[in-house]
């Protein structure tokens, strides 16, 4: 079901004076960077929930990160569509104010087909060219309505739907330690990732992890055993608080290695020391990932600029 003539044309944004488009398909960004041997740097935000959160993101975080010229940003989609409009608004505003490619996340688990279509048409109309196609987690908040009629159960179905629609570069999620809910073992989960790629995903962004061997084993299995050819980019979360990282890893099923936990516990409640350690750890982790052939880095910024900026500076990855 491709876009048809009765749909309004996409708004043209981000065309430079020389006619070059600055809002690009992420699949093309990867191809270009891989040709020149440079890692693709991307930074993830969540849509702020308050006006002061908007101000922080747009007046502080983004101007600071823009100085580092990341290749693209991405903006998450709240469980069950709870940030449906806000995600598109934030992506649109970043693209318009900063002429930098920004990807909208989209989950399918609690959305009707009509809601998904509406989101994609609106994205296209706003000049958004990239979608991270996800299943999402079932909403825990019972106040969020879940119209699941005629929708999709798994992300591969959403990827396939967006691919048929056309006009977007599509990303998908990968799990180096296997998806937390997959009880048939990591190879089954990774085979399912291959299905998402065959359905039309142009690149994979991974869940956070702290042991690089997990990424390399996952990547090598996908490439050498399953024949996957799209870029598989590691997702990195610079640790900013011990309590927070324990909560995140418990939720997503990532392992917090014992040696890392011991170090964090020694630092106790000294948040400055924990953040500095988090930056140092993520910088060393990133350096080894790139040395091992990772095509880029996707940094979960939690809407703060300092850790991402410092990591990229430590790696001399950007200006
Ligand atoms: C980079 C990244 C960004 C994310 N952004 C967001 C976001 O913005 N909003 C949000 O809500 N969540 C986000 N998530 C979390 C994600 O939505 C959850 O981890 C979700 O539980 C899985 O999504 P998926 O797209 O990988 O699902 P799927 O690929 O559909 O997999 C989900 C589970 O179903 C299993 N499965 C897949 N296919 C089949 C099949 N045919 N039969 C049986 N089982 C199957 C898989 O093994 C897995 O256990 C993100 C995750 C990552 C890594």
Coordinates of C-alpha atoms and ligand atoms in Angstrom, one line a residue:
X1 CA 0.0 0.0 0.0
X2 CA 2.3 2.8 -1.2
X3 CA 1.7 6.5 -0.6
X4 CA -0.8 7.7 -3.2
X5 CA -1.4 10.9 -5.1
X6 CA -4.2 12.0 -2.7
X7 CA -1.7 12.2 0.2
X8 CA -0.2 15.7 0.6
X9 CA 3.4 16.0 -0.6
X10 CA 6.2 15.9 2.0
X11 CA 7.3 19.3 3.3
X12 CA 10.8 20.1 1.9
X13 CA 13.2 21.0 4.7
X14 CA 16.9 21.0 5.1
X15 CA 18.0 21.9 1.6
X16 CA 21.2 23.8 1.6
X17 CA 22.1 26.7 -0.8
X18 CA 23.9 24.3 -3.0
X19 CA 20.8 22.2 -3.3
X20 CA 22.2 19.3 -1.2
X21 CA 19.6 17.8 1.1
X22 CA 20.7 17.8 4.8
X23 CA 17.7 15.6 5.9
X24 CA 18.8 12.3 4.5
X25 CA 17.9 8.6 4.5
X26 CA 19.9 7.0 7.3
X27 CA 20.6 4.0 5.1
X28 CA 22.4 6.4 2.7
X29 CA 24.4 8.0 5.6
X30 CA 25.7 4.6 6.6
X31 CA 26.7 3.8 3.0
X32 CA 28.6 7.0 2.7
X33 CA 30.4 6.8 6.0
X34 CA 31.3 3.1 5.4
X35 CA 32.8 4.1 2.1
X36 CA 35.0 6.7 3.8
X37 CA 35.7 4.5 6.8
X38 CA 34.1 6.9 9.3
X39 CA 31.8 5.7 12.1
X40 CA 28.3 7.0 12.1
X41 CA 27.4 8.8 15.3
X42 CA 23.8 9.0 16.4
X43 CA 22.3 10.3 19.6
X44 CA 18.9 9.4 21.1
X45 CA 16.5 11.6 23.0
X46 CA 13.1 11.0 24.6
X47 CA 10.3 13.5 24.1
X48 CA 10.3 15.9 27.1
X49 CA 7.2 15.7 29.3
X50 CA 7.2 19.3 30.5
X51 CA 7.8 22.8 29.1
X52 CA 11.0 23.0 31.1
X53 CA 12.2 19.7 29.6
X54 CA 11.6 21.2 26.2
X55 CA 13.6 24.2 27.1
X56 CA 16.5 22.1 28.4
X57 CA 16.5 19.9 25.2
X58 CA 16.2 22.7 22.7
X59 CA 18.1 25.5 24.4
X60 CA 20.9 23.6 26.1
X61 CA 21.3 19.9 25.0
X62 CA 20.9 20.3 21.2
X63 CA 23.1 23.4 20.8
X64 CA 25.9 21.7 22.7
X65 CA 25.6 18.5 20.7
X66 CA 25.3 20.3 17.4
X67 CA 28.9 21.5 17.9
X68 CA 29.9 17.8 17.6
X69 CA 28.0 17.3 14.3
X70 CA 26.5 13.9 14.9
X71 CA 25.2 12.2 11.8
X72 CA 21.6 11.8 13.1
X73 CA 19.4 12.0 16.2
X74 CA 16.5 9.8 17.1
X75 CA 13.5 10.4 19.3
X76 CA 11.8 7.6 21.2
X77 CA 8.1 6.7 21.2
X78 CA 6.3 6.3 24.5
X79 CA 4.8 2.9 25.4
X80 CA 1.4 2.4 23.8
X81 CA 1.7 5.5 21.7
X82 CA 1.7 7.8 24.8
X83 CA 4.0 10.3 23.1
X84 CA 2.6 9.8 19.5
X85 CA 2.2 13.5 18.7
X86 CA 5.1 14.7 20.8
X87 CA 7.6 12.3 19.1
X88 CA 6.8 13.7 15.7
X89 CA 6.8 17.3 17.0
X90 CA 10.2 16.9 18.6
X91 CA 11.7 15.3 15.4
X92 CA 10.2 17.9 13.2
X93 CA 11.4 20.8 15.4
X94 CA 15.0 19.4 15.5
X95 CA 15.0 18.9 11.7
X96 CA 13.7 22.4 11.1
X97 CA 15.9 24.2 13.7
X98 CA 19.1 22.3 13.1
X99 CA 18.8 20.8 9.6
X100 CA 20.0 17.5 11.0
X101 CA 18.5 14.2 10.1
X102 CA 16.3 12.9 12.9
X103 CA 14.6 9.5 13.2
X104 CA 11.2 9.0 14.8
X105 CA 10.7 5.7 16.7
X106 CA 7.4 3.9 16.3
X107 CA 6.0 0.9 18.2
X108 CA 3.2 -1.2 17.0
X109 CA 2.1 -3.3 20.0
X110 CA -0.8 -1.1 21.2
X111 CA -1.7 0.8 18.1
X112 CA -4.3 0.1 15.5
X113 CA -3.4 0.0 11.9
X114 CA -5.2 3.3 11.4
X115 CA -3.1 4.9 14.1
X116 CA 0.1 3.5 12.5
X117 CA -0.9 4.8 9.1
X118 CA -1.8 8.2 10.4
X119 CA 1.6 8.5 12.2
X120 CA 3.5 7.5 9.0
X121 CA 1.5 9.9 6.8
X122 CA 2.1 12.7 9.3
X123 CA 5.8 11.8 9.5
X124 CA 6.1 11.9 5.8
X125 CA 4.2 15.2 5.6
X126 CA 6.5 16.8 8.1
X127 CA 9.5 15.7 6.0
X128 CA 10.6 12.9 8.4
X129 CA 12.4 10.3 6.3
X130 CA 13.5 7.7 8.9
X131 CA 11.6 5.4 11.2
X132 CA 12.9 3.0 13.9
X133 CA 10.3 0.2 13.7
X134 CA 9.7 -1.5 17.0
X135 CA 7.2 -3.8 18.6
X136 CA 7.3 -2.0 22.0
X137 CA 6.4 -3.4 25.4
X138 CA 2.8 -3.9 26.6
X139 CA 1.7 -0.8 28.4
X140 CA 1.8 -1.1 32.2
X141 CA -0.3 2.0 32.6
X142 CA -3.9 0.8 32.3
X143 CA -5.1 4.3 31.5
X144 CA -3.5 4.1 28.1
X145 CA -6.0 2.6 25.7
X146 CA -4.8 -0.2 23.6
X147 CA -6.7 -0.6 20.3
X148 CA -4.9 -3.7 19.0
X149 CA -7.5 -4.6 16.4
X150 CA -6.0 -5.2 13.0
X151 CA -2.5 -4.3 14.1
X152 CA 0.8 -6.1 14.3
X153 CA 2.1 -8.5 16.9
X154 CA 5.8 -8.3 16.1
X155 CA 8.2 -5.7 14.7
X156 CA 8.9 -7.6 11.5
X157 CA 5.3 -7.0 10.4
X158 CA 5.7 -3.3 11.1
X159 CA 8.9 -3.2 9.1
X160 CA 7.3 -5.0 6.2
X161 CA 4.3 -2.6 6.3
X162 CA 6.6 0.5 6.3
X163 CA 8.7 -1.0 3.5
X164 CA 5.6 -1.5 1.3
X165 CA 4.5 2.1 2.0
X166 CA 7.9 3.3 0.7
X167 CA 9.7 6.6 1.3
X168 CA 11.4 5.8 4.6
X169 CA 14.8 4.4 5.7
X170 CA 13.9 1.8 8.3
X171 CA 15.9 0.9 11.4
X172 CA 15.3 -2.0 13.8
X173 CA 16.3 -3.1 17.3
X174 CA 18.8 -5.9 18.0
X175 CA 19.7 -7.5 21.3
X176 CA 23.3 -8.7 21.8
X177 CA 22.3 -10.6 25.0
X178 CA 19.0 -11.7 23.4
X179 CA 15.6 -10.0 24.0
X180 CA 14.6 -10.3 27.6
X181 CA 11.3 -12.1 26.8
X182 CA 12.8 -14.6 24.3
X183 CA 13.0 -17.9 26.2
X184 CA 14.1 -20.0 23.3
X185 CA 17.7 -18.8 23.4
X186 CA 19.7 -16.1 21.8
X187 CA 20.1 -17.8 18.4
X188 CA 16.3 -17.9 18.0
X189 CA 16.1 -14.2 18.9
X190 CA 18.9 -13.4 16.4
X191 CA 17.2 -15.4 13.7
X192 CA 14.1 -13.2 14.3
X193 CA 16.3 -10.1 13.9
X194 CA 17.3 -11.5 10.5
X195 CA 13.6 -11.8 9.6
X196 CA 13.2 -8.0 10.4
X197 CA 16.1 -7.2 8.1
X198 CA 14.7 -9.4 5.3
X199 CA 11.4 -7.5 5.8
X200 CA 13.2 -4.3 4.9
X201 CA 15.3 -2.9 7.7
X202 CA 18.3 -0.9 6.5
X203 CA 20.2 -0.9 9.8
X204 CA 20.2 -2.3 13.3
X205 CA 20.7 -0.3 16.6
X206 CA 21.4 -2.5 19.6
X207 CA 20.2 -2.5 23.2
X208 CA 22.8 -1.2 25.7
X209 CA 25.4 -3.7 26.9
X210 CA 28.6 -3.4 28.9
X211 CA 30.6 -6.4 27.8
X212 CA 31.9 -5.9 24.2
X213 CA 32.2 -9.6 23.7
X214 CA 28.4 -9.8 23.7
X215 CA 28.3 -7.4 20.8
X216 CA 31.1 -9.1 18.8
X217 CA 29.6 -12.6 19.2
X218 CA 26.1 -11.2 18.2
X219 CA 27.5 -9.3 15.2
X220 CA 29.7 -12.2 14.0
X221 CA 26.8 -14.6 14.2
X222 CA 24.5 -12.3 12.2
X223 CA 27.2 -11.6 9.6
X224 CA 29.0 -14.9 9.3
X225 CA 26.3 -17.4 10.1
X226 CA 23.1 -15.7 9.0
X227 CA 24.6 -13.6 6.2
X228 CA 23.3 -10.2 7.4
X229 CA 24.8 -7.3 5.5
X230 CA 23.2 -4.2 7.0
X231 CA 25.2 -2.1 9.6
X232 CA 24.8 -3.3 13.2
X233 CA 25.5 -0.3 15.4
X234 CA 26.1 -0.7 19.2
X235 CA 23.9 1.2 21.6
X236 CA 25.7 2.8 24.5
X237 CA 24.4 4.2 27.7
X238 CA 27.0 6.2 29.6
X239 CA 26.3 5.5 33.3
X240 CA 25.1 8.5 35.2
X241 CA 23.8 7.0 38.4
X242 CA 24.2 3.6 40.0
X243 CA 20.6 3.4 41.1
X244 CA 19.4 4.3 37.6
X245 CA 21.6 1.8 35.7
X246 CA 20.5 -1.0 38.0
X247 CA 16.9 -0.2 37.2
X248 CA 17.5 0.1 33.4
X249 CA 19.4 -3.1 33.2
X250 CA 16.8 -5.0 35.2
X251 CA 14.1 -3.7 32.9
X252 CA 15.8 -4.5 29.6
X253 CA 17.6 -7.7 30.7
X254 CA 21.2 -6.4 30.0
X255 CA 23.9 -7.7 32.3
X256 CA 25.7 -5.3 34.7
X257 CA 29.1 -7.2 35.0
X258 CA 30.1 -7.9 38.6
X259 CA 33.4 -6.0 38.3
X260 CA 31.5 -2.9 37.0
X261 CA 29.0 -3.2 39.8
X262 CA 31.7 -3.4 42.4
X263 CA 33.3 -0.3 41.1
X264 CA 30.0 1.6 41.1
X265 CA 29.3 0.5 44.6
X266 CA 32.7 1.8 45.7
X267 CA 31.8 5.2 44.3
X268 CA 28.6 5.2 46.3
X269 CA 26.3 8.2 46.1
X270 CA 29.0 10.5 44.7
X271 CA 27.1 11.3 41.5
X272 CA 29.9 13.4 40.0
X273 CA 32.4 10.5 40.4
X274 CA 29.9 8.0 39.0
X275 CA 29.3 10.2 35.9
X276 CA 33.0 10.7 35.4
X277 CA 33.5 7.0 35.7
X278 CA 30.6 6.4 33.3
X279 CA 32.1 8.6 30.7
X280 CA 35.5 7.0 31.0
X281 CA 34.0 3.5 30.8
X282 CA 31.9 4.3 27.8
X283 CA 34.8 6.0 26.0
X284 CA 37.0 2.9 26.5
X285 CA 34.1 0.7 25.4
X286 CA 33.4 2.8 22.3
X287 CA 37.1 2.8 21.3
X288 CA 37.3 -1.0 21.4
X289 CA 34.0 -1.3 19.5
X290 CA 35.2 0.9 16.7
X291 CA 38.6 -0.8 16.7
X292 CA 36.7 -4.1 16.3
X293 CA 34.8 -2.9 13.3
X294 CA 31.5 -1.4 14.7
X295 CA 30.0 0.8 12.0
X296 CA 29.1 3.6 14.4
X297 CA 27.9 4.4 17.9
X298 CA 24.3 5.1 19.0
X299 CA 24.4 7.0 22.3
X300 CA 21.5 7.0 24.7
X301 CA 21.8 10.6 25.9
X302 CA 18.9 10.8 28.4
X303 CA 18.5 14.3 27.0
X304 CA 21.8 15.5 28.6
X305 CA 24.7 16.6 26.4
X306 CA 27.7 16.2 28.7
X307 CA 28.4 12.5 28.5
X308 CA 27.9 12.1 24.8
X309 CA 30.0 15.2 24.1
X310 CA 32.9 14.1 26.3
X311 CA 32.9 10.6 24.8
X312 CA 33.0 11.9 21.3
X313 CA 35.8 14.3 22.3
X314 CA 37.7 11.5 24.0
X315 CA 37.5 9.4 20.8
X316 CA 38.3 12.4 18.6
X317 CA 35.3 11.3 16.6
X318 CA 33.9 14.8 15.9
X319 CA 35.1 18.4 15.9
Ligands
LIG1 C1 17.6 1.0 19.9 C2 16.3 0.7 20.6 C3 15.3 1.7 20.7 C4 14.1 1.5 21.3 N1 13.2 2.5 21.3 C5 12.0 2.3 21.9 C6 11.0 3.3 21.9 O1 11.1 4.3 21.3 N2 9.8 3.0 22.5 C7 9.5 1.8 23.1 O2 8.4 1.6 23.7 N3 10.5 0.8 23.2 C8 11.7 1.0 22.6 N4 12.6 0.0 22.6 C9 12.4 -1.2 23.3 C10 11.6 -2.3 22.5 O3 10.4 -1.8 22.0 C11 11.4 -3.5 23.4 O4 12.6 -4.1 23.7 C12 10.4 -4.5 22.8 O5 10.1 -5.5 23.8 C13 11.0 -5.3 21.6 O6 10.9 -4.6 20.5 P1 11.4 -5.3 19.1 O7 11.1 -4.2 18.1 O8 12.7 -5.8 19.2 O9 10.3 -6.5 18.9 P2 10.3 -7.8 18.1 O10 11.4 -7.9 17.1 O11 8.9 -8.0 17.6 O12 10.6 -8.9 19.2 C14 9.9 -8.9 20.5 C15 9.9 -10.3 21.1 O13 9.2 -11.2 20.2 C16 10.0 -12.3 19.8 N5 9.5 -12.6 18.4 C17 9.8 -11.9 17.3 N6 9.2 -12.5 16.2 C18 8.5 -13.5 16.7 C19 7.7 -14.6 16.1 N7 7.5 -14.6 14.7 N8 7.2 -15.5 16.8 C20 7.4 -15.5 18.2 N9 8.2 -14.6 18.8 C21 8.7 -13.6 18.1 C22 11.4 -11.8 19.9 O14 12.3 -12.9 20.0 C23 11.3 -10.9 21.1 O15 11.4 -11.7 22.3 C24 13.9 0.2 22.0 C25 14.9 -0.8 21.9 C26 16.1 -0.5 21.3 C27 17.1 -1.6 21.3

